[in-house]
Amino acid sequence: EAGVAQSPRYKIIEKRQSVAFWCNPISGHATLYWYQQILGQGPKLLIQFQNNGVVDDSQLPKDRFSAERLKGVDSTLKIQPAKLEDSAVYLCASSLETRLSLHFGNGTRLTVT
Amino acid sequence: QQQVKQSPQSLIVQKGGISIINCAYENTAFDYFPWYQQFPGKGPALLIAIRPDVSEKKEGRFTISFNKSAKQFSLHIMDSQPGDSATYFCAATKGGTSYGKLTFGQGTILTVHP
């Protein structure tokens, strides 16, 4: 099966600019997650979708981060305005609703200068 | 209470040796403990996982040991190979709809010398 697709692979922006990341999960996977992985740390969950509804966004900095999953398939994560501390790899993952294992994409590496 | 603490931060092992990575958790509501392997430029990939109703799980050269009373679990890689060189993350999560809401450890960079 095709894996989780993410784009772009790399993005460099200046602070206060905006940026968007795109994720296409594995076909049929109802649950989608966005994780933030700061260099040298483990991934941290930002938001969880079930189909096109938000299940948990308690760790999403809502003053600058937003995410949506239209039609329950693709998802976008947006940062506006970006801060230096947002430099990280943004990982998208998906899973079947009742399965335990997450399938991660290769991430988007964001550098904020 | 949501933390998962992982050690060591880095580990160097000779080919054929045993690699051991340890994790400790605080939240007793956690009931699923996966280990992920991550290569540079790639996303984490599930390696092996355990539930707290068993004390050990083995898959090939990879074994998880689980100590529920101590709230600790560890990954053992037997006969370590250069291809095992990667970053390893332990994680923990609660059941139900929260399975994908993983709390990760800080990661261990494993280097296996030939």
Short mmCIF file of C-alpha atoms in Angstrom, two decimals:
data_model
loop_
_atom_site.label_atom_id
_atom_site.label_comp_id
_atom_site.label_asym_id
_atom_site.label_seq_id
_atom_site.Cartn_x
_atom_site.Cartn_y
_atom_site.Cartn_z
CA GLU A 1 0.00 0.00 0.00
CA ALA A 2 1.15 3.55 -0.63
CA GLY A 3 2.40 5.34 2.44
CA VAL A 4 1.45 8.67 3.97
CA ALA A 5 2.43 11.43 1.58
CA GLN A 6 3.55 14.85 2.79
CA SER A 7 4.66 17.99 1.00
CA PRO A 8 6.74 19.99 0.79
CA ARG A 9 9.75 18.09 2.14
CA TYR A 10 11.53 21.27 3.19
CA LYS A 11 10.46 24.84 3.79
CA ILE A 12 12.45 27.87 4.88
CA ILE A 13 10.59 31.02 5.88
CA GLU A 14 11.24 34.16 7.86
CA LYS A 15 9.59 34.74 11.20
CA ARG A 16 6.13 36.29 11.02
CA GLN A 17 5.51 34.71 7.61
CA SER A 18 2.88 32.05 7.07
CA VAL A 19 3.33 28.47 5.87
CA ALA A 20 1.14 25.48 5.05
CA PHE A 21 1.86 21.77 4.99
CA TRP A 22 -0.14 19.11 3.18
CA CYS A 23 -0.79 15.48 4.06
CA ASN A 24 -2.44 12.66 2.14
CA PRO A 25 -3.02 9.66 4.43
CA ILE A 26 -3.12 6.01 3.49
CA SER A 27 -6.30 5.22 1.61
CA GLY A 28 -9.11 4.17 3.93
CA HIS A 29 -7.46 5.46 7.09
CA ALA A 30 -10.09 7.41 8.99
CA THR A 31 -7.81 8.78 11.69
CA LEU A 32 -5.17 11.40 10.95
CA TYR A 33 -2.63 13.02 13.25
CA TRP A 34 -0.22 15.91 13.06
CA TYR A 35 2.90 15.68 15.23
CA GLN A 36 5.66 18.24 15.77
CA GLN A 37 9.20 16.92 16.19
CA ILE A 38 11.75 19.45 17.40
CA LEU A 39 15.36 18.48 16.73
CA GLY A 40 16.63 16.05 19.35
CA GLN A 41 13.19 15.37 20.82
CA GLY A 42 10.41 12.87 20.37
CA PRO A 43 7.34 13.81 18.34
CA LYS A 44 4.60 15.72 20.13
CA LEU A 45 0.95 15.43 19.12
CA LEU A 46 -0.63 18.61 17.82
CA ILE A 47 -4.04 17.47 16.58
CA GLN A 48 -6.07 14.34 15.87
CA PHE A 49 -8.84 14.03 13.28
CA GLN A 50 -11.44 11.28 12.96
CA ASN A 51 -12.72 11.52 9.37
CA ASN A 52 -13.16 15.29 8.99
CA GLY A 53 -13.86 16.05 12.65
CA VAL A 54 -11.36 17.16 15.29
CA VAL A 55 -11.02 14.65 18.14
CA ASP A 56 -8.26 16.37 20.11
CA ASP A 57 -6.52 19.70 19.52
CA SER A 58 -5.62 20.40 23.14
CA GLN A 59 -1.90 20.77 22.34
CA LEU A 60 -2.33 22.89 19.22
CA PRO A 61 -1.22 26.53 19.72
CA LYS A 62 -4.46 27.89 18.33
CA ASP A 63 -3.32 31.50 18.27
CA ARG A 64 -1.02 30.68 15.34
CA PHE A 65 -1.67 27.09 14.24
CA SER A 66 -4.72 25.83 12.38
CA ALA A 67 -5.53 22.55 10.69
CA GLU A 68 -8.33 21.16 8.62
CA ARG A 69 -9.26 17.91 6.98
CA LEU A 70 -11.76 18.51 4.25
CA LYS A 71 -13.85 15.55 3.02
CA GLY A 72 -12.13 13.32 5.56
CA VAL A 73 -9.08 12.62 3.40
CA ASP A 74 -6.29 15.17 2.85
CA SER A 75 -5.28 17.55 5.59
CA THR A 76 -3.44 20.85 5.81
CA LEU A 77 -1.63 22.37 8.76
CA LYS A 78 -1.02 26.11 8.74
CA ILE A 79 1.16 28.37 10.84
CA GLN A 80 0.51 32.09 10.80
CA PRO A 81 2.59 33.94 11.89
CA ALA A 82 5.58 31.67 12.34
CA LYS A 83 8.02 32.04 15.22
CA LEU A 84 11.63 30.88 15.49
CA GLU A 85 10.59 28.14 17.93
CA ASP A 86 8.32 26.61 15.27
CA SER A 87 11.40 25.25 13.51
CA ALA A 88 10.80 21.50 13.54
CA VAL A 89 9.76 18.53 11.45
CA TYR A 90 6.00 18.30 11.07
CA LEU A 91 4.91 14.69 10.81
CA CYS A 92 1.56 13.46 9.56
CA ALA A 93 0.37 9.99 10.55
CA SER A 94 -2.72 7.95 9.84
CA SER A 95 -4.34 4.79 11.15
CA LEU A 96 -7.38 2.64 10.58
CA GLU A 97 -10.03 3.54 13.10
CA THR A 98 -9.66 0.39 15.11
CA ARG A 99 -6.01 -0.39 14.53
CA LEU A 100 -3.27 0.41 16.98
CA SER A 101 -0.33 1.19 14.74
CA LEU A 102 0.30 4.62 13.27
CA HIS A 103 1.84 5.03 9.85
CA PHE A 104 3.98 8.15 9.68
CA GLY A 105 4.92 10.17 6.62
CA ASN A 106 8.48 11.41 6.15
CA GLY A 107 7.56 14.86 7.38
CA THR A 108 8.12 18.46 6.36
CA ARG A 109 11.22 20.09 7.78
CA LEU A 110 10.46 23.73 8.60
CA THR A 111 13.19 26.26 9.28
CA VAL A 112 12.13 29.68 10.54
CA THR A 113 14.85 32.34 10.29
CA GLN B 1 2.38 12.80 34.81
CA GLN B 2 2.27 12.50 31.05
CA GLN B 3 6.03 12.15 30.65
CA VAL B 4 7.94 9.20 29.35
CA LYS B 5 11.63 9.34 30.26
CA GLN B 6 14.10 7.52 28.03
CA SER B 7 17.75 6.65 28.49
CA PRO B 8 20.48 6.65 27.36
CA GLN B 9 20.47 9.61 25.00
CA SER B 10 23.01 7.85 22.78
CA LEU B 11 24.44 4.36 22.60
CA ILE B 12 27.38 2.86 20.74
CA VAL B 13 27.51 -0.90 20.32
CA GLN B 14 29.76 -3.26 18.40
CA LYS B 15 28.28 -5.49 15.73
CA GLY B 16 26.88 -8.60 17.33
CA GLY B 17 26.43 -6.96 20.71
CA ILE B 18 23.27 -6.29 22.70
CA SER B 19 21.68 -2.83 22.68
CA ILE B 20 19.50 -1.93 25.66
CA ILE B 21 17.32 1.17 25.86
CA ASN B 22 15.24 1.97 28.93
CA CYS B 23 12.06 3.95 29.50
CA ALA B 24 10.04 4.94 32.55
CA TYR B 25 6.54 6.35 32.73
CA GLU B 26 4.39 7.93 35.39
CA ASN B 27 0.81 7.74 34.18
CA THR B 28 -0.71 4.44 35.27
CA ALA B 29 -3.52 4.93 32.73
CA PHE B 30 -1.11 4.11 29.92
CA ASP B 31 -1.83 0.63 28.60
CA TYR B 32 -0.01 0.34 25.29
CA PHE B 33 3.75 0.78 24.90
CA PRO B 34 5.20 0.85 21.37
CA TRP B 35 8.76 1.36 20.24
CA TYR B 36 9.47 3.29 17.06
CA GLN B 37 12.56 3.29 14.87
CA GLN B 38 13.47 6.40 12.91
CA PHE B 39 16.12 6.74 10.21
CA PRO B 40 17.40 10.18 9.15
CA GLY B 41 14.95 11.96 6.88
CA LYS B 42 12.22 9.40 7.51
CA GLY B 43 9.19 9.25 9.75
CA PRO B 44 9.10 6.93 12.78
CA ALA B 45 8.13 3.33 12.02
CA LEU B 46 6.57 0.94 14.50
CA LEU B 47 9.08 -1.69 15.60
CA ILE B 48 7.39 -3.65 18.37
CA ALA B 49 4.78 -2.98 21.06
CA ILE B 50 3.57 -4.45 24.32
CA ARG B 51 0.58 -4.30 26.63
CA PRO B 52 1.06 -4.35 30.42
CA ASP B 53 -0.59 -7.75 30.85
CA VAL B 54 2.61 -9.47 29.66
CA SER B 55 6.15 -9.06 30.97
CA GLU B 56 8.00 -9.75 27.74
CA LYS B 57 7.44 -9.76 23.99
CA LYS B 58 9.91 -10.95 21.41
CA GLU B 59 9.94 -10.41 17.64
CA GLY B 60 13.06 -11.65 15.94
CA ARG B 61 16.07 -9.88 17.43
CA PHE B 62 13.90 -7.32 19.25
CA THR B 63 12.52 -7.90 22.76
CA ILE B 64 10.50 -5.65 25.03
CA SER B 65 10.71 -6.27 28.76
CA PHE B 66 7.95 -4.71 30.86
CA ASN B 67 7.89 -4.14 34.63
CA LYS B 68 4.46 -2.85 35.59
CA SER B 69 5.19 -2.37 39.29
CA ALA B 70 8.27 -0.27 38.52
CA LYS B 71 6.54 1.49 35.61
CA GLN B 72 9.49 0.73 33.38
CA PHE B 73 10.00 -0.97 30.06
CA SER B 74 13.02 -1.60 27.91
CA LEU B 75 14.01 -2.57 24.39
CA HIS B 76 16.71 -5.18 23.83
CA ILE B 77 18.26 -5.59 20.40
CA MET B 78 20.16 -8.85 20.18
CA ASP B 79 22.99 -9.41 17.68
CA SER B 80 22.98 -5.70 16.81
CA GLN B 81 23.77 -4.91 13.17
CA PRO B 82 25.05 -1.74 11.47
CA GLY B 83 21.66 -1.51 9.75
CA ASP B 84 20.08 -1.07 13.20
CA SER B 85 21.81 2.30 13.52
CA ALA B 86 18.92 4.72 13.95
CA THR B 87 17.05 6.73 16.57
CA TYR B 88 14.74 4.71 18.78
CA PHE B 89 11.75 6.17 20.60
CA CYS B 90 9.68 4.56 23.28
CA ALA B 91 6.11 5.75 23.59
CA ALA B 92 3.01 5.21 25.67
CA THR B 93 -0.69 5.76 25.20
CA LYS B 94 -4.04 5.09 26.82
CA GLY B 95 -6.69 2.83 25.33
CA GLY B 96 -9.92 3.49 23.54
CA THR B 97 -9.92 6.31 21.03
CA SER B 98 -6.62 7.56 22.44
CA TYR B 99 -4.39 4.87 20.94
CA GLY B 100 -2.87 7.25 18.43
CA LYS B 101 -2.21 9.96 20.99
CA LEU B 102 1.31 8.86 21.73
CA THR B 103 3.56 10.34 24.39
CA PHE B 104 7.10 9.83 23.17
CA GLY B 105 10.37 9.58 25.04
CA GLN B 106 13.26 11.83 24.08
CA GLY B 107 14.89 9.26 21.81
CA THR B 108 18.11 7.21 21.79
CA ILE B 109 20.59 7.49 18.96
CA LEU B 110 21.99 4.00 18.40
CA THR B 111 25.22 3.52 16.49
CA VAL B 112 26.35 -0.01 15.70
CA HIS B 113 29.96 -0.24 14.61
CA PRO B 114 30.92 -2.98 12.13
#
